[in-house]
PDB file of C-alpha atoms in Angstrom:
ATOM      1  CA  MET V   1     -93.710 -17.583-110.172  1.00  0.00           C
ATOM      2  CA  SER V   2     -92.908 -14.046-111.328  1.00  0.00           C
ATOM      3  CA  ALA V   3     -92.353 -11.405-108.667  1.00  0.00           C
ATOM      4  CA  PRO V   4     -95.519  -9.481-107.728  1.00  0.00           C
ATOM      5  CA  PRO V   5     -95.575  -5.671-107.955  1.00  0.00           C
ATOM      6  CA  ARG V   6     -93.853  -3.723-105.220  1.00  0.00           C
ATOM      7  CA  SER V   7     -96.017  -3.178-102.161  1.00  0.00           C
ATOM      8  CA  PRO V   8     -97.308   0.333-101.346  1.00  0.00           C
ATOM      9  CA  PHE V   9     -96.220  -0.481 -97.786  1.00  0.00           C
ATOM     10  CA  ALA V  10     -92.604  -0.112 -98.942  1.00  0.00           C
ATOM     11  CA  ARG V  11     -92.652   3.608 -98.136  1.00  0.00           C
ATOM     12  CA  ARG V  12     -93.121   2.754 -94.449  1.00  0.00           C
ATOM     13  CA  ALA V  13     -90.431   0.065 -94.371  1.00  0.00           C
ATOM     14  CA  THR V  14     -87.636   2.208 -92.999  1.00  0.00           C
ATOM     15  CA  LEU V  15     -84.652   1.222 -90.879  1.00  0.00           C
ATOM     16  CA  ARG V  16     -86.100   3.255 -88.004  1.00  0.00           C
ATOM     17  CA  ARG V  17     -89.365   1.321 -88.108  1.00  0.00           C
ATOM     18  CA  ALA V  18     -87.520  -2.005 -88.255  1.00  0.00           C
ATOM     19  CA  ALA V  19     -85.374  -1.080 -85.268  1.00  0.00           C
ATOM     20  CA  GLY V  20     -88.395   0.075 -83.285  1.00  0.00           C
ATOM     21  CA  LEU V  21     -90.327  -3.137 -83.874  1.00  0.00           C
ATOM     22  CA  LEU V  22     -87.263  -5.214 -83.042  1.00  0.00           C
ATOM     23  CA  ASN V  23     -86.873  -3.337 -79.777  1.00  0.00           C
ATOM     24  CA  ASP V  24     -90.567  -3.797 -78.927  1.00  0.00           C
ATOM     25  CA  PHE V  25     -90.315  -7.511 -79.673  1.00  0.00           C
ATOM     26  CA  ARG V  26     -88.028  -7.897 -76.665  1.00  0.00           C
ATOM     27  CA  TYR V  27     -91.039  -7.161 -74.472  1.00  0.00           C
ATOM     28  CA  GLU V  28     -93.430  -9.719 -75.995  1.00  0.00           C
ATOM     29  CA  GLN V  29     -93.334 -11.919 -72.891  1.00  0.00           C
ATOM     30  CA  THR V  30     -92.645  -9.345 -70.147  1.00  0.00           C
ATOM     31  CA  ASP V  31     -94.788  -6.440 -71.397  1.00  0.00           C
ATOM     32  CA  PRO V  32     -97.194  -7.727 -74.046  1.00  0.00           C
ATOM     33  CA  ASP V  33     -99.204  -4.492 -74.010  1.00  0.00           C
ATOM     34  CA  ARG V  34     -96.185  -2.607 -75.320  1.00  0.00           C
ATOM     35  CA  PHE V  35     -95.346  -5.124 -78.026  1.00  0.00           C
ATOM     36  CA  TYR V  36     -98.843  -5.859 -79.299  1.00  0.00           C
ATOM     37  CA  SER V  37     -99.948  -2.221 -79.242  1.00  0.00           C
ATOM     38  CA  ALA V  38     -97.019  -1.335 -81.513  1.00  0.00           C
ATOM     39  CA  LEU V  39     -97.758  -4.322 -83.735  1.00  0.00           C
ATOM     40  CA  ALA V  40    -101.421  -3.299 -83.917  1.00  0.00           C
ATOM     41  CA  ARG V  41    -100.540   0.163 -85.210  1.00  0.00           C
ATOM     42  CA  ASP V  42     -98.234  -1.365 -87.795  1.00  0.00           C
ATOM     43  CA  SER V  43    -100.918  -3.853 -88.833  1.00  0.00           C
ATOM     44  CA  VAL V  44    -103.514  -1.142 -89.403  1.00  0.00           C
ATOM     45  CA  ASP V  45    -101.055   0.673 -91.686  1.00  0.00           C
ATOM     46  CA  LEU V  46    -100.300  -2.575 -93.520  1.00  0.00           C
ATOM     47  CA  VAL V  47    -103.970  -3.271 -94.227  1.00  0.00           C
ATOM     48  CA  ALA V  48    -104.894   0.310 -95.107  1.00  0.00           C
ATOM     49  CA  ASP V  49    -101.994   0.665 -97.545  1.00  0.00           C
ATOM     50  CA  HIS V  50    -103.083  -2.420 -99.480  1.00  0.00           C
ATOM     51  CA  HIS V  51    -106.855  -2.118 -99.294  1.00  0.00           C
ATOM     52  CA  GLY V  52    -107.369   1.632 -99.340  1.00  0.00           C
ATOM     53  CA  ASP V  53    -110.055   3.469 -97.383  1.00  0.00           C
ATOM     54  CA  LEU V  54    -111.203   1.299 -94.477  1.00  0.00           C
ATOM     55  CA  ASP V  55    -114.218   3.423 -93.544  1.00  0.00           C
ATOM     56  CA  GLY V  56    -117.166   1.011 -93.578  1.00  0.00           C
ATOM     57  CA  ALA V  57    -115.016  -1.985 -94.513  1.00  0.00           C
ATOM     58  CA  VAL V  58    -115.827  -5.263 -92.778  1.00  0.00           C
ATOM     59  CA  ILE V  59    -112.584  -6.831 -91.537  1.00  0.00           C
ATOM     60  CA  LEU V  60    -111.972 -10.341 -90.236  1.00  0.00           C
ATOM     61  CA  ASP V  61    -108.859 -10.795 -88.101  1.00  0.00           C
ATOM     62  CA  VAL V  62    -108.059 -14.513 -88.057  1.00  0.00           C
ATOM     63  CA  GLY V  63    -106.370 -15.404 -84.783  1.00  0.00           C
ATOM     64  CA  GLY V  64    -107.200 -12.034 -83.254  1.00  0.00           C
ATOM     65  CA  GLY V  65    -106.053 -13.123 -79.802  1.00  0.00           C
ATOM     66  CA  PRO V  66    -106.599 -10.734 -76.879  1.00  0.00           C
ATOM     67  CA  GLY V  67    -108.023  -7.985 -79.107  1.00  0.00           C
ATOM     68  CA  TYR V  68    -105.208  -5.467 -79.377  1.00  0.00           C
ATOM     69  CA  PHE V  69    -105.975  -4.735 -83.039  1.00  0.00           C
ATOM     70  CA  ALA V  70    -109.669  -3.907 -82.649  1.00  0.00           C
ATOM     71  CA  ASP V  71    -109.455  -0.227 -81.644  1.00  0.00           C
ATOM     72  CA  GLY V  72    -106.959   0.619 -84.379  1.00  0.00           C
ATOM     73  CA  PHE V  73    -109.219  -0.645 -87.156  1.00  0.00           C
ATOM     74  CA  ARG V  74    -112.363   0.819 -85.629  1.00  0.00           C
ATOM     75  CA  ALA V  75    -110.666   4.218 -85.379  1.00  0.00           C
ATOM     76  CA  LEU V  76    -110.587   4.239 -89.188  1.00  0.00           C
ATOM     77  CA  GLY V  77    -114.278   3.397 -89.401  1.00  0.00           C
ATOM     78  CA  ALA V  78    -113.897  -0.314 -90.090  1.00  0.00           C
ATOM     79  CA  ARG V  79    -116.273  -2.939 -88.755  1.00  0.00           C
ATOM     80  CA  TYR V  80    -113.895  -5.321 -87.001  1.00  0.00           C
ATOM     81  CA  VAL V  81    -114.566  -9.010 -86.343  1.00  0.00           C
ATOM     82  CA  SER V  82    -112.044 -11.477 -84.946  1.00  0.00           C
ATOM     83  CA  ALA V  83    -111.875 -15.260 -84.884  1.00  0.00           C
ATOM     84  CA  GLU V  84    -109.879 -16.912 -82.089  1.00  0.00           C
ATOM     85  CA  PRO V  85    -109.972 -20.591 -81.049  1.00  0.00           C
ATOM     86  CA  ASP V  86    -108.160 -20.319 -77.713  1.00  0.00           C
ATOM     87  CA  PRO V  87    -110.189 -18.944 -74.760  1.00  0.00           C
ATOM     88  CA  ALA V  88    -106.991 -18.305 -72.786  1.00  0.00           C
ATOM     89  CA  GLU V  89    -105.754 -16.017 -75.565  1.00  0.00           C
ATOM     90  CA  LEU V  90    -109.111 -14.246 -75.741  1.00  0.00           C
ATOM     91  CA  HIS V  91    -108.894 -13.136 -72.123  1.00  0.00           C
ATOM     92  CA  ALA V  92    -105.118 -12.739 -71.804  1.00  0.00           C
ATOM     93  CA  ALA V  93    -105.229  -8.934 -71.770  1.00  0.00           C
ATOM     94  CA  ALA V  94    -108.677  -8.430 -70.168  1.00  0.00           C
ATOM     95  CA  LEU V  95    -109.770  -6.343 -73.159  1.00  0.00           C
ATOM     96  CA  PRO V  96    -113.456  -6.146 -74.182  1.00  0.00           C
ATOM     97  CA  HIS V  97    -114.550  -8.352 -77.069  1.00  0.00           C
ATOM     98  CA  ARG V  98    -117.456  -6.800 -78.936  1.00  0.00           C
ATOM     99  CA  ALA V  99    -117.288  -8.907 -82.085  1.00  0.00           C
ATOM    100  CA  THR V 100    -115.235 -12.030 -81.478  1.00  0.00           C
ATOM    101  CA  VAL V 101    -116.131 -15.532 -82.591  1.00  0.00           C
ATOM    102  CA  ARG V 102    -114.443 -18.550 -81.057  1.00  0.00           C
ATOM    103  CA  ALA V 103    -113.417 -20.454 -84.154  1.00  0.00           C
ATOM    104  CA  SER V 104    -110.488 -22.113 -85.878  1.00  0.00           C
ATOM    105  CA  GLY V 105    -108.925 -20.378 -88.848  1.00  0.00           C
ATOM    106  CA  MET V 106    -108.949 -23.728 -90.641  1.00  0.00           C
ATOM    107  CA  ASP V 107    -112.769 -23.854 -90.494  1.00  0.00           C
ATOM    108  CA  LEU V 108    -114.109 -20.315 -90.473  1.00  0.00           C
ATOM    109  CA  PRO V 109    -117.846 -20.236 -89.663  1.00  0.00           C
ATOM    110  CA  PHE V 110    -118.653 -17.499 -92.169  1.00  0.00           C
ATOM    111  CA  ALA V 111    -120.320 -17.392 -95.573  1.00  0.00           C
ATOM    112  CA  ASP V 112    -118.383 -17.064 -98.816  1.00  0.00           C
ATOM    113  CA  GLY V 113    -117.479 -13.462 -99.552  1.00  0.00           C
ATOM    114  CA  ALA V 114    -118.636 -12.164 -96.161  1.00  0.00           C
ATOM    115  CA  PHE V 115    -115.723  -9.740 -95.617  1.00  0.00           C
ATOM    116  CA  ASP V 116    -114.014  -6.895 -97.437  1.00  0.00           C
ATOM    117  CA  VAL V 117    -110.680  -7.690 -95.780  1.00  0.00           C
ATOM    118  CA  CYS V 118    -109.349 -10.870 -94.202  1.00  0.00           C
ATOM    119  CA  PHE V 119    -106.169 -10.424 -92.219  1.00  0.00           C
ATOM    120  CA  SER V 120    -103.936 -12.653 -90.115  1.00  0.00           C
ATOM    121  CA  SER V 121    -100.772 -11.641 -88.275  1.00  0.00           C
ATOM    122  CA  ASN V 122     -98.291 -14.160 -86.852  1.00  0.00           C
ATOM    123  CA  VAL V 123    -100.821 -16.970 -86.654  1.00  0.00           C
ATOM    124  CA  ALA V 124    -100.004 -19.369 -89.505  1.00  0.00           C
ATOM    125  CA  GLU V 125     -96.968 -20.772 -87.676  1.00  0.00           C
ATOM    126  CA  HIS V 126     -99.298 -21.818 -84.842  1.00  0.00           C
ATOM    127  CA  VAL V 127    -101.673 -23.735 -87.124  1.00  0.00           C
ATOM    128  CA  ARG V 128    -101.215 -27.367 -88.071  1.00  0.00           C
ATOM    129  CA  ASP V 129    -102.397 -26.718 -91.657  1.00  0.00           C
ATOM    130  CA  PRO V 130    -101.697 -23.030 -92.430  1.00  0.00           C
ATOM    131  CA  TRP V 131    -102.595 -23.310 -96.115  1.00  0.00           C
ATOM    132  CA  ARG V 132    -106.015 -24.659 -95.268  1.00  0.00           C
ATOM    133  CA  MET V 133    -106.375 -21.513 -93.163  1.00  0.00           C
ATOM    134  CA  GLY V 134    -105.165 -19.413 -96.091  1.00  0.00           C
ATOM    135  CA  THR V 135    -107.723 -21.037 -98.385  1.00  0.00           C
ATOM    136  CA  GLU V 136    -110.460 -20.328 -95.849  1.00  0.00           C
ATOM    137  CA  MET V 137    -109.378 -16.687 -95.696  1.00  0.00           C
ATOM    138  CA  LEU V 138    -109.678 -16.429 -99.462  1.00  0.00           C
ATOM    139  CA  ARG V 139    -113.100 -18.092 -99.373  1.00  0.00           C
ATOM    140  CA  VAL V 140    -114.678 -15.632 -96.926  1.00  0.00           C
ATOM    141  CA  THR V 141    -113.377 -12.538 -98.766  1.00  0.00           C
ATOM    142  CA  ARG V 142    -115.584 -10.839-101.335  1.00  0.00           C
ATOM    143  CA  PRO V 143    -114.462 -10.375-104.952  1.00  0.00           C
ATOM    144  CA  GLY V 144    -112.204  -7.341-105.087  1.00  0.00           C
ATOM    145  CA  GLY V 145    -111.418  -7.646-101.387  1.00  0.00           C
ATOM    146  CA  THR V 146    -108.012  -7.961 -99.768  1.00  0.00           C
ATOM    147  CA  VAL V 147    -106.438 -10.939 -98.024  1.00  0.00           C
ATOM    148  CA  ILE V 148    -103.230 -10.470 -96.018  1.00  0.00           C
ATOM    149  CA  LEU V 149    -101.472 -13.443 -94.475  1.00  0.00           C
ATOM    150  CA  SER V 150     -98.371 -12.550 -92.439  1.00  0.00           C
ATOM    151  CA  TYR V 151     -96.438 -15.197 -90.549  1.00  0.00           C
ATOM    152  CA  THR V 152     -93.148 -15.926 -88.763  1.00  0.00           C
ATOM    153  CA  LEU V 153     -90.579 -18.029 -90.611  1.00  0.00           C
ATOM    154  CA  TRP V 154     -89.250 -21.062 -88.742  1.00  0.00           C
ATOM    155  CA  TYR V 155     -85.631 -20.704 -89.815  1.00  0.00           C
ATOM    156  CA  GLY V 156     -85.504 -17.005 -89.026  1.00  0.00           C
ATOM    157  CA  PRO V 157     -84.141 -15.673 -85.722  1.00  0.00           C
ATOM    158  CA  PHE V 158     -87.622 -15.476 -84.171  1.00  0.00           C
ATOM    159  CA  GLY V 159     -88.846 -18.855 -85.394  1.00  0.00           C
ATOM    160  CA  GLY V 160     -88.537 -20.365 -81.934  1.00  0.00           C
ATOM    161  CA  HIS V 161     -90.516 -17.540 -80.330  1.00  0.00           C
ATOM    162  CA  GLU V 162     -89.782 -17.509 -76.580  1.00  0.00           C
ATOM    163  CA  MET V 163     -87.420 -20.481 -76.980  1.00  0.00           C
ATOM    164  CA  GLY V 164     -84.960 -18.127 -78.618  1.00  0.00           C
ATOM    165  CA  LEU V 165     -82.360 -19.420 -81.042  1.00  0.00           C
ATOM    166  CA  THR V 166     -82.410 -22.923 -79.540  1.00  0.00           C
ATOM    167  CA  HIS V 167     -84.994 -23.876 -82.174  1.00  0.00           C
ATOM    168  CA  TYR V 168     -82.061 -24.310 -84.576  1.00  0.00           C
ATOM    169  CA  LEU V 169     -81.248 -27.423 -82.547  1.00  0.00           C
ATOM    170  CA  GLY V 170     -84.715 -28.810 -83.300  1.00  0.00           C
ATOM    171  CA  GLY V 171     -88.149 -27.806 -82.073  1.00  0.00           C
ATOM    172  CA  ALA V 172     -88.612 -30.677 -79.612  1.00  0.00           C
ATOM    173  CA  ARG V 173     -85.120 -30.228 -78.150  1.00  0.00           C
ATOM    174  CA  ALA V 174     -85.661 -26.478 -77.818  1.00  0.00           C
ATOM    175  CA  ALA V 175     -88.883 -27.103 -75.884  1.00  0.00           C
ATOM    176  CA  ARG V 176     -87.105 -29.496 -73.503  1.00  0.00           C
ATOM    177  CA  MET V 177     -84.287 -27.011 -72.953  1.00  0.00           C
ATOM    178  CA  TYR V 178     -86.775 -24.238 -72.202  1.00  0.00           C
ATOM    179  CA  THR V 179     -88.659 -26.436 -69.739  1.00  0.00           C
ATOM    180  CA  ARG V 180     -85.494 -27.367 -67.855  1.00  0.00           C
ATOM    181  CA  ARG V 181     -84.427 -23.745 -67.654  1.00  0.00           C
ATOM    182  CA  HIS V 182     -87.755 -22.219 -66.606  1.00  0.00           C
ATOM    183  CA  GLY V 183     -89.482 -25.060 -64.805  1.00  0.00           C
ATOM    184  CA  HIS V 184     -92.468 -25.068 -67.150  1.00  0.00           C
ATOM    185  CA  PRO V 185     -93.005 -25.734 -70.863  1.00  0.00           C
ATOM    186  CA  PRO V 186     -93.005 -22.847 -73.333  1.00  0.00           C
ATOM    187  CA  LYS V 187     -96.274 -21.193 -74.260  1.00  0.00           C
ATOM    188  CA  ASN V 188     -95.636 -22.135 -77.890  1.00  0.00           C
ATOM    189  CA  LEU V 189     -94.979 -25.862 -77.789  1.00  0.00           C
ATOM    190  CA  TYR V 190     -93.377 -27.263 -80.933  1.00  0.00           C
ATOM    191  CA  GLY V 191     -95.613 -29.779 -82.700  1.00  0.00           C
ATOM    192  CA  THR V 192     -98.687 -28.677 -80.764  1.00  0.00           C
ATOM    193  CA  SER V 193     -99.002 -24.895 -81.024  1.00  0.00           C
ATOM    194  CA  LEU V 194     -95.881 -24.039 -83.028  1.00  0.00           C
ATOM    195  CA  PHE V 195     -94.893 -25.537 -86.362  1.00  0.00           C
ATOM    196  CA  ARG V 196     -92.127 -25.300 -88.954  1.00  0.00           C
ATOM    197  CA  VAL V 197     -93.417 -22.995 -91.688  1.00  0.00           C
ATOM    198  CA  THR V 198     -91.101 -21.549 -94.314  1.00  0.00           C
ATOM    199  CA  ALA V 199     -91.184 -18.764 -96.876  1.00  0.00           C
ATOM    200  CA  SER V 200     -90.925 -21.332 -99.648  1.00  0.00           C
ATOM    201  CA  ASP V 201     -94.008 -23.104 -98.278  1.00  0.00           C
ATOM    202  CA  GLY V 202     -96.049 -19.925 -98.503  1.00  0.00           C
ATOM    203  CA  LEU V 203     -94.819 -18.912-101.928  1.00  0.00           C
ATOM    204  CA  ARG V 204     -95.509 -22.393-103.301  1.00  0.00           C
ATOM    205  CA  TRP V 205     -99.016 -22.338-101.878  1.00  0.00           C
ATOM    206  CA  ALA V 206     -99.646 -18.842-103.287  1.00  0.00           C
ATOM    207  CA  ALA V 207     -98.619 -20.094-106.732  1.00  0.00           C
ATOM    208  CA  THR V 208    -101.322 -22.790-106.573  1.00  0.00           C
ATOM    209  CA  VAL V 209    -104.171 -20.348-105.902  1.00  0.00           C
ATOM    210  CA  PRO V 210    -106.341 -20.179-109.067  1.00  0.00           C
ATOM    211  CA  THR V 211    -106.418 -16.724-110.641  1.00  0.00           C
ATOM    212  CA  GLU V 212    -110.205 -16.760-110.605  1.00  0.00           C
ATOM    213  CA  THR V 213    -110.026 -17.139-106.826  1.00  0.00           C
ATOM    214  CA  ALA V 214    -107.353 -14.513-106.079  1.00  0.00           C
ATOM    215  CA  THR V 215    -104.224 -12.845-107.403  1.00  0.00           C
ATOM    216  CA  LEU V 216    -101.032 -12.456-105.394  1.00  0.00           C
ATOM    217  CA  VAL V 217    -100.241  -8.733-105.501  1.00  0.00           C
ATOM    218  CA  ALA V 218     -97.355  -8.512-103.022  1.00  0.00           C
ATOM    219  CA  ALA V 219     -94.940 -10.752-101.132  1.00  0.00           C
ATOM    220  CA  PHE V 220     -92.307  -9.222 -98.884  1.00  0.00           C
ATOM    221  CA  PRO V 221     -90.544  -9.569 -95.506  1.00  0.00           C
ATOM    222  CA  ARG V 222     -92.675  -7.616 -93.081  1.00  0.00           C
ATOM    223  CA  TYR V 223     -90.100  -6.374 -90.594  1.00  0.00           C
ATOM    224  CA  LEU V 224     -87.082  -5.678 -92.779  1.00  0.00           C
ATOM    225  CA  PRO V 225     -86.251  -2.258 -94.266  1.00  0.00           C
ATOM    226  CA  ARG V 226     -87.320  -2.055 -97.906  1.00  0.00           C
ATOM    227  CA  ARG V 227     -83.696  -2.051 -99.103  1.00  0.00           C
ATOM    228  CA  ALA V 228     -83.398  -5.589 -97.714  1.00  0.00           C
ATOM    229  CA  TRP V 229     -86.574  -6.932 -99.350  1.00  0.00           C
ATOM    230  CA  TRP V 230     -84.482  -8.530-102.083  1.00  0.00           C
ATOM    231  CA  VAL V 231     -83.726 -11.407 -99.681  1.00  0.00           C
ATOM    232  CA  MET V 232     -87.128 -12.902-100.529  1.00  0.00           C
ATOM    233  CA  ARG V 233     -85.824 -13.618-104.019  1.00  0.00           C
ATOM    234  CA  VAL V 234     -82.975 -15.789-102.696  1.00  0.00           C
ATOM    235  CA  PRO V 235     -84.162 -19.239-101.521  1.00  0.00           C
ATOM    236  CA  VAL V 236     -81.830 -19.852 -98.572  1.00  0.00           C
ATOM    237  CA  LEU V 237     -81.371 -16.262 -97.431  1.00  0.00           C
ATOM    238  CA  ARG V 238     -85.118 -15.604 -97.291  1.00  0.00           C
ATOM    239  CA  GLU V 239     -85.529 -18.386 -94.740  1.00  0.00           C
ATOM    240  CA  LEU V 240     -82.678 -17.212 -92.508  1.00  0.00           C
ATOM    241  CA  LEU V 241     -83.035 -13.438 -92.782  1.00  0.00           C
ATOM    242  CA  GLY V 242     -86.616 -12.824 -93.881  1.00  0.00           C
ATOM    243  CA  SER V 243     -88.067 -13.289 -90.369  1.00  0.00           C
ATOM    244  CA  ASN V 244     -91.683 -12.804 -91.491  1.00  0.00           C
ATOM    245  CA  LEU V 245     -93.374 -13.176 -94.867  1.00  0.00           C
ATOM    246  CA  VAL V 246     -96.393 -11.133 -95.934  1.00  0.00           C
ATOM    247  CA  LEU V 247     -98.599 -12.501 -98.716  1.00  0.00           C
ATOM    248  CA  VAL V 248    -101.147 -10.034-100.089  1.00  0.00           C
ATOM    249  CA  PHE V 249    -103.957 -11.191-102.376  1.00  0.00           C
ATOM    250  CA  ARG V 250    -106.689  -9.408-104.282  1.00  0.00           C
ATOM    251  CA  SER V 251    -109.728 -11.644-104.213  1.00  0.00           C
ATOM    252  CA  GLY V 252    -111.280 -12.587-107.527  1.00  0.00           C
ATOM    253  CA  GLY V 253    -114.171 -14.502-106.024  1.00  0.00           C
ATOM    254  CA  VAL V 254    -114.526 -18.083-104.851  1.00  0.00           C
ATOM    255  CA  GLN V 255    -114.990 -21.236-106.868  1.00  0.00           C
TER     256      GLN V 255
END
């Protein structure tokens, strides 16, 4: 697969931004408001840079969770809808849900071409069949619309989520170690709500998407400075250093 054009988001991918997001990530468990509010702002920029004007755009956030992203998109005039299968996640932050559907990303209950933008952030690694979810995202996006699938890479430093770097010893072992240390299992339990997903998996899937369905227009590591984006071209390094892969598609319609 030839490399897609450089993302317009590259201008934002500075060392300062990367350091800020890394610092905020430390608070994911202890202060989720801080982490997810910062991630929400970054996500709005990511979508707007690739889609353009969001005023009036209908956006589906697949795996929208507690709803941190809603206000950011609505502030730009977008009509925001989220799909979230887990009721505990829906109410985790006690935020209002004005347009949330309880649904799995692998079986979205929406018509073909219903949305201008379909977006998912750090969800694919929690789904048993992430490429079925990706195909569903393409299906519900109108021709000319934008699909952005961003997910955490298993072999990167954050692949184990709250289990830390112990995931390099194996997902099941990392979960047992976490449970012994904390007295309860991790929120993201390997094999149940956390799975091994790689950059190569996503790039291979993207290459199988028919051109009449969608075109891959960008693929890059979300959290790295732009000068380090070259790692996605190197098979082993992209898994270890990439941390998170963003796949951006322009929808060509559905078959």
